[in-house]
Amino acid sequence: MEQKNKRFKKRDAILDCVRETKVHPSADWVYARLKPDISDLSLGTVYRNLALFKEQGLITSLGTVKGVERFDGNTDPHVHFICCDCGAVDDLMEIQLPTELTCAAAASCGGSIQSSQLIFTGKCRKCQN
Amino acid sequence: MEQKNKRFKKRDAILDCVRETKVHPSADWVYARLKPDISDLSLGTVYRNLALFKEQGLITSLGTVKGVERFDGNTDPHVHFICCDCGAVDDLMEIQLPTELTCAAAASCGGSIQSSQLIFTGKCRKCQN
DNA sequence: TTCGTTGCAAACATTTTGCAGTTTC
DNA sequence: GAAACTGCAAAATGTTTGCAACGAA
């Protein structure tokens, strides 16, 4: 990974960072994670590239948790669990949304459906004590 | 509705406003809607009361759409469709999330589940042209 | 007089943007 | 040189908060 084209060095590092973690990071988390290795990285660049990746479909957005947008480098459709206490986001890979539901939604909404998102909210094991 | 206790006049108006519309309004929408009738209403009061209602479970939050938080006065669990173009939010009342899914999620997440949210995203009829 | 509610404006946090400098082709 | 990418700081946005004033009990 080290000898990439310098032109895209930061861009690639940002994408890799989102893809290699399971924390469903925020822009700020990515910045803090990369800053020690890339000392001249700026937060604006992180925001700009995340927006670009999202537009290109390389990553997805989970929406905002406690006011900050969270991203997911895993673009396979899957279900999420969000802890309302600590804001942790976990994948629930064992669960799948039945395709019949999406079909029914398409029939019912009057428009076209591009994606779906199923999120369970509650308290994670740690926050339950 | 007009002769309510003056102490809660604004509070009640805000709650009624969220409950009586299907647009899944933002704080700003509620403010703009009520301001003509309640000329000394302030946006801070709208935010404060919406936060209060949410905490009390009188309304729910859909999360943010295009950067602004949207609320729902209908607290019965139901599925939403959000237009990624115009930001319109519709209820899909014909569709229900199977309870087995929630059970499976509870078993899989390791914590406790308090709520679930299923959102379909796409283009509404108007934005499809 | 005590408490809850409010308007107002300032503060705040997150995200976006303008611009100049740099690198790549 | 043109185009793409970036750092930096300023700006924009949505939301929260402190405080004094007011109204109800």
PDB file of C-alpha atoms (C1' of nucleotides) in Angstrom:
ATOM      1  CA  MET A   1       0.000   0.000   0.000  1.00  0.00           C
ATOM      2  CA  GLU A   2       2.900   2.345   0.559  1.00  0.00           C
ATOM      3  CA  GLN A   3       4.138   3.240  -2.899  1.00  0.00           C
ATOM      4  CA  LYS A   4       0.983   4.537  -4.494  1.00  0.00           C
ATOM      5  CA  ASN A   5       0.835   7.318  -6.974  1.00  0.00           C
ATOM      6  CA  LYS A   6       1.371  10.397  -4.889  1.00  0.00           C
ATOM      7  CA  ARG A   7      -1.519  12.099  -6.553  1.00  0.00           C
ATOM      8  CA  PHE A   8      -4.009   9.797  -4.920  1.00  0.00           C
ATOM      9  CA  LYS A   9      -2.127   8.920  -1.811  1.00  0.00           C
ATOM     10  CA  LYS A  10      -4.468  10.714   0.548  1.00  0.00           C
ATOM     11  CA  ARG A  11      -7.571   9.727  -1.340  1.00  0.00           C
ATOM     12  CA  ASP A  12      -6.629   6.077  -1.254  1.00  0.00           C
ATOM     13  CA  ALA A  13      -5.709   6.257   2.401  1.00  0.00           C
ATOM     14  CA  ILE A  14      -9.128   7.682   3.235  1.00  0.00           C
ATOM     15  CA  LEU A  15     -10.963   5.017   1.285  1.00  0.00           C
ATOM     16  CA  ASP A  16      -8.847   2.250   2.771  1.00  0.00           C
ATOM     17  CA  CYS A  17      -9.436   3.616   6.228  1.00  0.00           C
ATOM     18  CA  VAL A  18     -13.212   3.474   5.856  1.00  0.00           C
ATOM     19  CA  ARG A  19     -13.056   0.031   4.324  1.00  0.00           C
ATOM     20  CA  GLU A  20     -10.743  -1.507   6.870  1.00  0.00           C
ATOM     21  CA  THR A  21     -12.665  -0.628   9.973  1.00  0.00           C
ATOM     22  CA  LYS A  22     -15.965  -1.870  11.309  1.00  0.00           C
ATOM     23  CA  VAL A  23     -16.746   1.138  13.457  1.00  0.00           C
ATOM     24  CA  HIS A  24     -18.727   2.887  10.701  1.00  0.00           C
ATOM     25  CA  PRO A  25     -16.617   5.978  11.115  1.00  0.00           C
ATOM     26  CA  SER A  26     -17.322   9.679  10.964  1.00  0.00           C
ATOM     27  CA  ALA A  27     -15.223  12.122   8.969  1.00  0.00           C
ATOM     28  CA  ASP A  28     -13.543  13.215  12.144  1.00  0.00           C
ATOM     29  CA  TRP A  29     -12.696   9.653  13.132  1.00  0.00           C
ATOM     30  CA  VAL A  30     -11.043   9.053   9.763  1.00  0.00           C
ATOM     31  CA  TYR A  31      -9.106  12.269  10.106  1.00  0.00           C
ATOM     32  CA  ALA A  32      -7.880  11.419  13.598  1.00  0.00           C
ATOM     33  CA  ARG A  33      -6.933   7.950  12.472  1.00  0.00           C
ATOM     34  CA  LEU A  34      -4.884   9.074   9.493  1.00  0.00           C
ATOM     35  CA  LYS A  35      -3.397  12.279  10.806  1.00  0.00           C
ATOM     36  CA  PRO A  36      -0.496  10.645  12.670  1.00  0.00           C
ATOM     37  CA  ASP A  37       0.650   8.960   9.472  1.00  0.00           C
ATOM     38  CA  ILE A  38      -0.153  11.793   7.098  1.00  0.00           C
ATOM     39  CA  SER A  39       0.795  14.884   8.992  1.00  0.00           C
ATOM     40  CA  ASP A  40      -0.279  17.338   6.316  1.00  0.00           C
ATOM     41  CA  LEU A  41      -3.766  15.890   5.974  1.00  0.00           C
ATOM     42  CA  SER A  42      -6.604  18.340   6.461  1.00  0.00           C
ATOM     43  CA  LEU A  43     -10.125  17.694   7.615  1.00  0.00           C
ATOM     44  CA  GLY A  44     -11.530  19.384   4.532  1.00  0.00           C
ATOM     45  CA  THR A  45      -9.859  16.802   2.339  1.00  0.00           C
ATOM     46  CA  VAL A  46     -11.443  14.017   4.341  1.00  0.00           C
ATOM     47  CA  TYR A  47     -14.874  15.565   3.925  1.00  0.00           C
ATOM     48  CA  ARG A  48     -14.347  16.181   0.234  1.00  0.00           C
ATOM     49  CA  ASN A  49     -13.232  12.648  -0.475  1.00  0.00           C
ATOM     50  CA  LEU A  50     -15.914  10.996   1.606  1.00  0.00           C
ATOM     51  CA  ALA A  51     -18.513  12.964  -0.301  1.00  0.00           C
ATOM     52  CA  LEU A  52     -16.897  11.850  -3.533  1.00  0.00           C
ATOM     53  CA  PHE A  53     -16.825   8.175  -2.547  1.00  0.00           C
ATOM     54  CA  LYS A  54     -20.436   8.336  -1.501  1.00  0.00           C
ATOM     55  CA  GLU A  55     -21.378   9.838  -4.839  1.00  0.00           C
ATOM     56  CA  GLN A  56     -19.448   7.119  -6.648  1.00  0.00           C
ATOM     57  CA  GLY A  57     -21.047   4.419  -4.577  1.00  0.00           C
ATOM     58  CA  LEU A  58     -17.748   3.249  -3.103  1.00  0.00           C
ATOM     59  CA  ILE A  59     -19.056   3.796   0.400  1.00  0.00           C
ATOM     60  CA  THR A  60     -22.465   4.451   1.864  1.00  0.00           C
ATOM     61  CA  SER A  61     -23.790   6.759   4.514  1.00  0.00           C
ATOM     62  CA  LEU A  62     -25.695   5.497   7.515  1.00  0.00           C
ATOM     63  CA  GLY A  63     -27.127   8.897   8.221  1.00  0.00           C
ATOM     64  CA  THR A  64     -26.266  10.832  11.324  1.00  0.00           C
ATOM     65  CA  VAL A  65     -25.795   9.386  14.779  1.00  0.00           C
ATOM     66  CA  LYS A  66     -25.855  12.008  17.516  1.00  0.00           C
ATOM     67  CA  GLY A  67     -25.456  14.731  14.967  1.00  0.00           C
ATOM     68  CA  VAL A  68     -22.512  13.366  12.993  1.00  0.00           C
ATOM     69  CA  GLU A  69     -22.642  11.486   9.720  1.00  0.00           C
ATOM     70  CA  ARG A  70     -21.371   7.923   9.785  1.00  0.00           C
ATOM     71  CA  PHE A  71     -20.048   5.988   6.827  1.00  0.00           C
ATOM     72  CA  ASP A  72     -19.798   2.347   5.881  1.00  0.00           C
ATOM     73  CA  GLY A  73     -17.161   0.894   3.617  1.00  0.00           C
ATOM     74  CA  ASN A  74     -19.167  -2.279   3.192  1.00  0.00           C
ATOM     75  CA  THR A  75     -21.606  -1.575   0.396  1.00  0.00           C
ATOM     76  CA  ASP A  76     -23.276  -4.976   0.475  1.00  0.00           C
ATOM     77  CA  PRO A  77     -26.784  -4.461   1.797  1.00  0.00           C
ATOM     78  CA  HIS A  78     -26.976  -5.412   5.454  1.00  0.00           C
ATOM     79  CA  VAL A  79     -28.761  -4.503   8.632  1.00  0.00           C
ATOM     80  CA  HIS A  80     -27.386  -2.232  11.357  1.00  0.00           C
ATOM     81  CA  PHE A  81     -27.706  -1.970  15.082  1.00  0.00           C
ATOM     82  CA  ILE A  82     -27.016   1.407  16.665  1.00  0.00           C
ATOM     83  CA  CYS A  83     -26.544   1.919  20.370  1.00  0.00           C
ATOM     84  CA  CYS A  84     -28.499   4.956  21.458  1.00  0.00           C
ATOM     85  CA  ASP A  85     -26.213   5.427  24.450  1.00  0.00           C
ATOM     86  CA  CYS A  86     -22.706   5.315  23.059  1.00  0.00           C
ATOM     87  CA  GLY A  87     -23.418   5.634  19.343  1.00  0.00           C
ATOM     88  CA  ALA A  88     -21.656   2.410  18.420  1.00  0.00           C
ATOM     89  CA  VAL A  89     -22.795   0.868  15.146  1.00  0.00           C
ATOM     90  CA  ASP A  90     -22.690  -2.870  14.505  1.00  0.00           C
ATOM     91  CA  ASP A  91     -23.509  -4.991  11.505  1.00  0.00           C
ATOM     92  CA  LEU A  92     -26.139  -7.666  11.869  1.00  0.00           C
ATOM     93  CA  MET A  93     -24.949  -9.889   9.076  1.00  0.00           C
ATOM     94  CA  GLU A  94     -27.205 -12.779  10.014  1.00  0.00           C
ATOM     95  CA  ILE A  95     -30.330 -10.853   9.144  1.00  0.00           C
ATOM     96  CA  GLN A  96     -31.684 -10.076   5.711  1.00  0.00           C
ATOM     97  CA  LEU A  97     -34.501  -7.919   4.566  1.00  0.00           C
ATOM     98  CA  PRO A  98     -36.920 -10.109   2.586  1.00  0.00           C
ATOM     99  CA  THR A  99     -36.992  -9.090  -1.041  1.00  0.00           C
ATOM    100  CA  GLU A 100     -40.776  -9.272  -0.973  1.00  0.00           C
ATOM    101  CA  LEU A 101     -40.745  -6.262   1.301  1.00  0.00           C
ATOM    102  CA  THR A 102     -38.811  -4.210  -1.202  1.00  0.00           C
ATOM    103  CA  CYS A 103     -41.137  -5.290  -3.967  1.00  0.00           C
ATOM    104  CA  ALA A 104     -44.144  -4.360  -1.888  1.00  0.00           C
ATOM    105  CA  ALA A 105     -42.550  -1.014  -1.100  1.00  0.00           C
ATOM    106  CA  ALA A 106     -41.897  -0.346  -4.767  1.00  0.00           C
ATOM    107  CA  ALA A 107     -45.507  -1.076  -5.556  1.00  0.00           C
ATOM    108  CA  SER A 108     -46.738   1.099  -2.760  1.00  0.00           C
ATOM    109  CA  CYS A 109     -44.572   4.177  -2.950  1.00  0.00           C
ATOM    110  CA  GLY A 110     -45.478   5.318  -6.438  1.00  0.00           C
ATOM    111  CA  GLY A 111     -41.876   6.078  -7.323  1.00  0.00           C
ATOM    112  CA  SER A 112     -38.711   4.077  -7.834  1.00  0.00           C
ATOM    113  CA  ILE A 113     -36.701   2.569  -5.014  1.00  0.00           C
ATOM    114  CA  GLN A 114     -32.936   2.764  -5.092  1.00  0.00           C
ATOM    115  CA  SER A 115     -31.959   1.470  -1.685  1.00  0.00           C
ATOM    116  CA  SER A 116     -33.265   0.415   1.669  1.00  0.00           C
ATOM    117  CA  GLN A 117     -31.980   0.653   5.155  1.00  0.00           C
ATOM    118  CA  LEU A 118     -33.033  -1.296   8.199  1.00  0.00           C
ATOM    119  CA  ILE A 119     -31.720  -0.038  11.511  1.00  0.00           C
ATOM    120  CA  PHE A 120     -32.350  -1.401  14.950  1.00  0.00           C
ATOM    121  CA  THR A 121     -31.753   0.922  17.863  1.00  0.00           C
ATOM    122  CA  GLY A 122     -31.201  -0.008  21.476  1.00  0.00           C
ATOM    123  CA  LYS A 123     -28.524  -0.519  24.060  1.00  0.00           C
ATOM    124  CA  CYS A 124     -25.435  -2.463  23.212  1.00  0.00           C
ATOM    125  CA  ARG A 125     -24.044  -5.032  25.594  1.00  0.00           C
ATOM    126  CA  LYS A 126     -21.569  -2.615  27.150  1.00  0.00           C
ATOM    127  CA  CYS A 127     -24.111   0.112  27.782  1.00  0.00           C
ATOM    128  CA  GLN A 128     -26.582  -2.309  29.291  1.00  0.00           C
ATOM    129  CA  ASN A 129     -24.095  -3.051  32.085  1.00  0.00           C
TER     130      ASN A 129
ATOM    131  CA  MET B   1     -58.153  24.628  20.095  1.00  0.00           C
ATOM    132  CA  GLU B   2     -58.102  28.332  20.706  1.00  0.00           C
ATOM    133  CA  GLN B   3     -58.792  28.737  24.418  1.00  0.00           C
ATOM    134  CA  LYS B   4     -56.099  26.586  25.905  1.00  0.00           C
ATOM    135  CA  ASN B   5     -54.257  27.416  29.029  1.00  0.00           C
ATOM    136  CA  LYS B   6     -51.978  30.185  27.962  1.00  0.00           C
ATOM    137  CA  ARG B   7     -49.061  28.558  29.679  1.00  0.00           C
ATOM    138  CA  PHE B   8     -48.980  25.723  27.199  1.00  0.00           C
ATOM    139  CA  LYS B   9     -50.430  27.440  24.211  1.00  0.00           C
ATOM    140  CA  LYS B  10     -47.263  27.342  22.174  1.00  0.00           C
ATOM    141  CA  ARG B  11     -46.271  23.897  23.322  1.00  0.00           C
ATOM    142  CA  ASP B  12     -49.626  22.493  22.340  1.00  0.00           C
ATOM    143  CA  ALA B  13     -49.578  24.268  19.025  1.00  0.00           C
ATOM    144  CA  ILE B  14     -46.210  22.747  18.200  1.00  0.00           C
ATOM    145  CA  LEU B  15     -47.329  19.237  19.091  1.00  0.00           C
ATOM    146  CA  ASP B  16     -50.578  19.624  17.170  1.00  0.00           C
ATOM    147  CA  CYS B  17     -48.678  20.922  14.191  1.00  0.00           C
ATOM    148  CA  VAL B  18     -46.433  17.866  14.025  1.00  0.00           C
ATOM    149  CA  ARG B  19     -49.348  15.537  14.532  1.00  0.00           C
ATOM    150  CA  GLU B  20     -51.634  17.074  11.989  1.00  0.00           C
ATOM    151  CA  THR B  21     -49.321  16.980   9.035  1.00  0.00           C
ATOM    152  CA  LYS B  22     -47.986  14.130   6.994  1.00  0.00           C
ATOM    153  CA  VAL B  23     -44.920  15.880   5.696  1.00  0.00           C
ATOM    154  CA  HIS B  24     -42.703  14.664   8.539  1.00  0.00           C
ATOM    155  CA  PRO B  25     -41.652  18.198   9.283  1.00  0.00           C
ATOM    156  CA  SER B  26     -38.412  19.786  10.365  1.00  0.00           C
ATOM    157  CA  ALA B  27     -38.173  22.291  13.209  1.00  0.00           C
ATOM    158  CA  ASP B  28     -37.986  25.063  10.703  1.00  0.00           C
ATOM    159  CA  TRP B  29     -41.086  23.882   8.881  1.00  0.00           C
ATOM    160  CA  VAL B  30     -43.053  23.863  12.119  1.00  0.00           C
ATOM    161  CA  TYR B  31     -41.810  27.337  12.930  1.00  0.00           C
ATOM    162  CA  ALA B  32     -42.748  28.710   9.526  1.00  0.00           C
ATOM    163  CA  ARG B  33     -46.138  27.068   9.742  1.00  0.00           C
ATOM    164  CA  LEU B  34     -47.016  28.486  13.152  1.00  0.00           C
ATOM    165  CA  LYS B  35     -45.346  31.859  12.977  1.00  0.00           C
ATOM    166  CA  PRO B  36     -48.174  33.617  11.098  1.00  0.00           C
ATOM    167  CA  ASP B  37     -50.629  32.637  13.828  1.00  0.00           C
ATOM    168  CA  ILE B  38     -48.274  33.045  16.776  1.00  0.00           C
ATOM    169  CA  SER B  39     -46.285  36.103  15.944  1.00  0.00           C
ATOM    170  CA  ASP B  40     -44.100  36.014  19.030  1.00  0.00           C
ATOM    171  CA  LEU B  41     -43.031  32.421  18.525  1.00  0.00           C
ATOM    172  CA  SER B  42     -39.319  31.830  18.401  1.00  0.00           C
ATOM    173  CA  LEU B  43     -37.387  29.092  16.697  1.00  0.00           C
ATOM    174  CA  GLY B  44     -35.634  28.180  19.931  1.00  0.00           C
ATOM    175  CA  THR B  45     -38.961  27.316  21.488  1.00  0.00           C
ATOM    176  CA  VAL B  46     -39.777  25.014  18.607  1.00  0.00           C
ATOM    177  CA  TYR B  47     -36.470  23.206  19.004  1.00  0.00           C
ATOM    178  CA  ARG B  48     -36.865  22.970  22.760  1.00  0.00           C
ATOM    179  CA  ASN B  49     -40.341  21.534  22.589  1.00  0.00           C
ATOM    180  CA  LEU B  50     -39.582  19.087  19.812  1.00  0.00           C
ATOM    181  CA  ALA B  51     -36.687  17.747  21.867  1.00  0.00           C
ATOM    182  CA  LEU B  52     -39.033  17.458  24.827  1.00  0.00           C
ATOM    183  CA  PHE B  53     -41.697  15.600  22.857  1.00  0.00           C
ATOM    184  CA  LYS B  54     -39.136  13.246  21.464  1.00  0.00           C
ATOM    185  CA  GLU B  55     -37.846  12.489  24.935  1.00  0.00           C
ATOM    186  CA  GLN B  56     -41.392  11.868  26.140  1.00  0.00           C
ATOM    187  CA  GLY B  57     -42.124   9.608  23.209  1.00  0.00           C
ATOM    188  CA  LEU B  58     -44.905  11.825  21.907  1.00  0.00           C
ATOM    189  CA  ILE B  59     -43.179  12.119  18.566  1.00  0.00           C
ATOM    190  CA  THR B  60     -40.318  10.314  16.901  1.00  0.00           C
ATOM    191  CA  SER B  61     -37.366  11.402  14.869  1.00  0.00           C
ATOM    192  CA  LEU B  62     -36.702  10.043  11.404  1.00  0.00           C
ATOM    193  CA  GLY B  63     -33.115  11.159  11.508  1.00  0.00           C
ATOM    194  CA  THR B  64     -31.768  13.785   9.189  1.00  0.00           C
ATOM    195  CA  VAL B  65     -32.711  14.234   5.566  1.00  0.00           C
ATOM    196  CA  LYS B  66     -30.333  16.478   3.663  1.00  0.00           C
ATOM    197  CA  GLY B  67     -28.841  17.707   6.892  1.00  0.00           C
ATOM    198  CA  VAL B  68     -32.025  18.577   8.780  1.00  0.00           C
ATOM    199  CA  GLU B  69     -33.794  16.485  11.374  1.00  0.00           C
ATOM    200  CA  ARG B  70     -37.304  15.363  10.484  1.00  0.00           C
ATOM    201  CA  PHE B  71     -40.027  14.420  12.917  1.00  0.00           C
ATOM    202  CA  ASP B  72     -43.061  12.196  12.842  1.00  0.00           C
ATOM    203  CA  GLY B  73     -46.164  12.730  14.932  1.00  0.00           C
ATOM    204  CA  ASN B  74     -47.329   9.206  14.188  1.00  0.00           C
ATOM    205  CA  THR B  75     -45.613   6.992  16.723  1.00  0.00           C
ATOM    206  CA  ASP B  76     -47.105   3.749  15.471  1.00  0.00           C
ATOM    207  CA  PRO B  77     -44.296   1.766  13.902  1.00  0.00           C
ATOM    208  CA  HIS B  78     -44.395   2.063  10.148  1.00  0.00           C
ATOM    209  CA  VAL B  79     -42.151   2.126   7.125  1.00  0.00           C
ATOM    210  CA  HIS B  80     -40.960   5.263   5.354  1.00  0.00           C
ATOM    211  CA  PHE B  81     -40.063   6.218   1.845  1.00  0.00           C
ATOM    212  CA  ILE B  82     -37.727   9.153   1.369  1.00  0.00           C
ATOM    213  CA  CYS B  83     -37.152  10.858  -1.950  1.00  0.00           C
ATOM    214  CA  CYS B  84     -33.452  11.476  -2.387  1.00  0.00           C
ATOM    215  CA  ASP B  85     -34.171  14.307  -4.812  1.00  0.00           C
ATOM    216  CA  CYS B  86     -36.676  16.507  -3.037  1.00  0.00           C
ATOM    217  CA  GLY B  87     -36.458  15.119   0.473  1.00  0.00           C
ATOM    218  CA  ALA B  88     -40.145  14.301   0.694  1.00  0.00           C
ATOM    219  CA  VAL B  89     -41.031  11.628   3.226  1.00  0.00           C
ATOM    220  CA  ASP B  90     -44.008   9.318   2.812  1.00  0.00           C
ATOM    221  CA  ASP B  91     -45.496   6.612   4.966  1.00  0.00           C
ATOM    222  CA  LEU B  92     -45.791   3.146   3.514  1.00  0.00           C
ATOM    223  CA  MET B  93     -48.600   1.951   5.706  1.00  0.00           C
ATOM    224  CA  GLU B  94     -49.221  -1.197   3.694  1.00  0.00           C
ATOM    225  CA  ILE B  95     -45.885  -2.659   4.655  1.00  0.00           C
ATOM    226  CA  GLN B  96     -44.889  -4.178   7.941  1.00  0.00           C
ATOM    227  CA  LEU B  97     -41.592  -5.357   9.251  1.00  0.00           C
ATOM    228  CA  PRO B  98     -41.969  -9.033  10.198  1.00  0.00           C
ATOM    229  CA  THR B  99     -41.628  -9.506  13.937  1.00  0.00           C
ATOM    230  CA  GLU B 100     -39.335 -12.448  13.317  1.00  0.00           C
ATOM    231  CA  LEU B 101     -36.770 -10.010  12.001  1.00  0.00           C
ATOM    232  CA  THR B 102     -36.792  -8.036  15.215  1.00  0.00           C
ATOM    233  CA  CYS B 103     -36.497 -11.212  17.233  1.00  0.00           C
ATOM    234  CA  ALA B 104     -33.582 -12.355  15.124  1.00  0.00           C
ATOM    235  CA  ALA B 105     -31.959  -8.966  15.517  1.00  0.00           C
ATOM    236  CA  ALA B 106     -32.371  -9.081  19.283  1.00  0.00           C
ATOM    237  CA  ALA B 107     -30.729 -12.470  19.351  1.00  0.00           C
ATOM    238  CA  SER B 108     -27.924 -11.345  17.118  1.00  0.00           C
ATOM    239  CA  CYS B 109     -27.007  -7.931  18.467  1.00  0.00           C
ATOM    240  CA  GLY B 110     -26.034  -8.910  21.984  1.00  0.00           C
ATOM    241  CA  GLY B 111     -27.875  -5.973  23.506  1.00  0.00           C
ATOM    242  CA  SER B 112     -31.479  -4.907  23.852  1.00  0.00           C
ATOM    243  CA  ILE B 113     -33.527  -3.496  21.020  1.00  0.00           C
ATOM    244  CA  GLN B 114     -35.783  -0.542  21.636  1.00  0.00           C
ATOM    245  CA  SER B 115     -36.941   0.378  18.188  1.00  0.00           C
ATOM    246  CA  SER B 116     -36.476  -0.313  14.532  1.00  0.00           C
ATOM    247  CA  GLN B 117     -36.654   1.769  11.445  1.00  0.00           C
ATOM    248  CA  LEU B 118     -37.049   0.666   7.864  1.00  0.00           C
ATOM    249  CA  ILE B 119     -36.488   3.321   5.245  1.00  0.00           C
ATOM    250  CA  PHE B 120     -36.663   2.996   1.503  1.00  0.00           C
ATOM    251  CA  THR B 121     -34.922   5.628  -0.544  1.00  0.00           C
ATOM    252  CA  GLY B 122     -35.492   6.496  -4.157  1.00  0.00           C
ATOM    253  CA  LYS B 123     -37.229   8.958  -6.411  1.00  0.00           C
ATOM    254  CA  CYS B 124     -40.796   9.916  -5.721  1.00  0.00           C
ATOM    255  CA  ARG B 125     -43.308  10.120  -8.523  1.00  0.00           C
ATOM    256  CA  LYS B 126     -42.861  13.848  -8.983  1.00  0.00           C
ATOM    257  CA  CYS B 127     -39.077  13.720  -9.168  1.00  0.00           C
ATOM    258  CA  GLN B 128     -39.168  10.848 -11.635  1.00  0.00           C
ATOM    259  CA  ASN B 129     -40.956  13.102 -14.114  1.00  0.00           C
TER     260      ASN B 129
ATOM    261  C1'  DT C   1     -42.424  34.048  45.482  1.00  0.00           C
ATOM    262  C1'  DT C   2     -41.365  30.052  43.139  1.00  0.00           C
ATOM    263  C1'  DC C   3     -41.318  27.472  39.092  1.00  0.00           C
ATOM    264  C1'  DG C   4     -41.823  26.527  34.290  1.00  0.00           C
ATOM    265  C1'  DT C   5     -41.862  28.620  29.700  1.00  0.00           C
ATOM    266  C1'  DT C   6     -40.285  31.834  26.444  1.00  0.00           C
ATOM    267  C1'  DG C   7     -37.716  35.429  23.166  1.00  0.00           C
ATOM    268  C1'  DC C   8     -33.624  36.797  21.934  1.00  0.00           C
ATOM    269  C1'  DA C   9     -29.073  36.542  20.739  1.00  0.00           C
ATOM    270  C1'  DA C  10     -24.865  34.408  21.333  1.00  0.00           C
ATOM    271  C1'  DA C  11     -22.543  30.161  21.199  1.00  0.00           C
ATOM    272  C1'  DC C  12     -21.728  25.791  19.290  1.00  0.00           C
ATOM    273  C1'  DA C  13     -20.625  21.801  16.243  1.00  0.00           C
ATOM    274  C1'  DT C  14     -20.477  19.939  11.953  1.00  0.00           C
ATOM    275  C1'  DT C  15     -19.862  20.467   7.261  1.00  0.00           C
ATOM    276  C1'  DT C  16     -18.953  23.169   3.042  1.00  0.00           C
ATOM    277  C1'  DT C  17     -16.492  26.407   0.307  1.00  0.00           C
ATOM    278  C1'  DG C  18     -13.138  29.913  -1.864  1.00  0.00           C
ATOM    279  C1'  DC C  19      -8.694  30.549  -2.996  1.00  0.00           C
ATOM    280  C1'  DA C  20      -4.003  30.018  -3.742  1.00  0.00           C
ATOM    281  C1'  DG C  21      -0.349  26.654  -4.112  1.00  0.00           C
ATOM    282  C1'  DT C  22       1.237  22.206  -5.772  1.00  0.00           C
ATOM    283  C1'  DT C  23       1.516  18.107  -8.571  1.00  0.00           C
ATOM    284  C1'  DT C  24       0.499  15.338 -12.545  1.00  0.00           C
ATOM    285  C1'  DC C  25      -0.129  14.709 -17.270  1.00  0.00           C
TER     286       DC C  25
ATOM    287  C1'  DG D   1      -0.393  24.971 -19.504  1.00  0.00           C
ATOM    288  C1'  DA D   2      -4.673  22.614 -18.041  1.00  0.00           C
ATOM    289  C1'  DA D   3      -6.796  19.883 -14.843  1.00  0.00           C
ATOM    290  C1'  DA D   4      -7.079  17.681 -10.484  1.00  0.00           C
ATOM    291  C1'  DC D   5      -6.072  17.669  -5.618  1.00  0.00           C
ATOM    292  C1'  DT D   6      -5.022  19.850  -1.385  1.00  0.00           C
ATOM    293  C1'  DG D   7      -4.308  23.007   3.083  1.00  0.00           C
ATOM    294  C1'  DC D   8      -6.018  26.552   5.288  1.00  0.00           C
ATOM    295  C1'  DA D   9      -9.238  29.513   7.050  1.00  0.00           C
ATOM    296  C1'  DA D  10     -13.559  31.540   6.552  1.00  0.00           C
ATOM    297  C1'  DA D  11     -18.275  30.812   5.916  1.00  0.00           C
ATOM    298  C1'  DA D  12     -22.523  28.493   6.127  1.00  0.00           C
ATOM    299  C1'  DT D  13     -25.747  25.594   8.328  1.00  0.00           C
ATOM    300  C1'  DG D  14     -28.568  23.548  11.800  1.00  0.00           C
ATOM    301  C1'  DT D  15     -29.034  23.258  16.633  1.00  0.00           C
ATOM    302  C1'  DT D  16     -28.322  24.355  21.528  1.00  0.00           C
ATOM    303  C1'  DT D  17     -27.874  27.349  25.395  1.00  0.00           C
ATOM    304  C1'  DG D  18     -27.608  31.396  28.854  1.00  0.00           C
ATOM    305  C1'  DC D  19     -30.146  34.855  30.599  1.00  0.00           C
ATOM    306  C1'  DA D  20     -33.561  38.004  31.741  1.00  0.00           C
ATOM    307  C1'  DA D  21     -38.501  38.559  31.564  1.00  0.00           C
ATOM    308  C1'  DC D  22     -42.936  36.947  32.024  1.00  0.00           C
ATOM    309  C1'  DG D  23     -47.036  34.249  33.631  1.00  0.00           C
ATOM    310  C1'  DA D  24     -49.331  30.827  36.396  1.00  0.00           C
ATOM    311  C1'  DA D  25     -49.961  28.675  40.701  1.00  0.00           C
TER     312       DA D  25
END
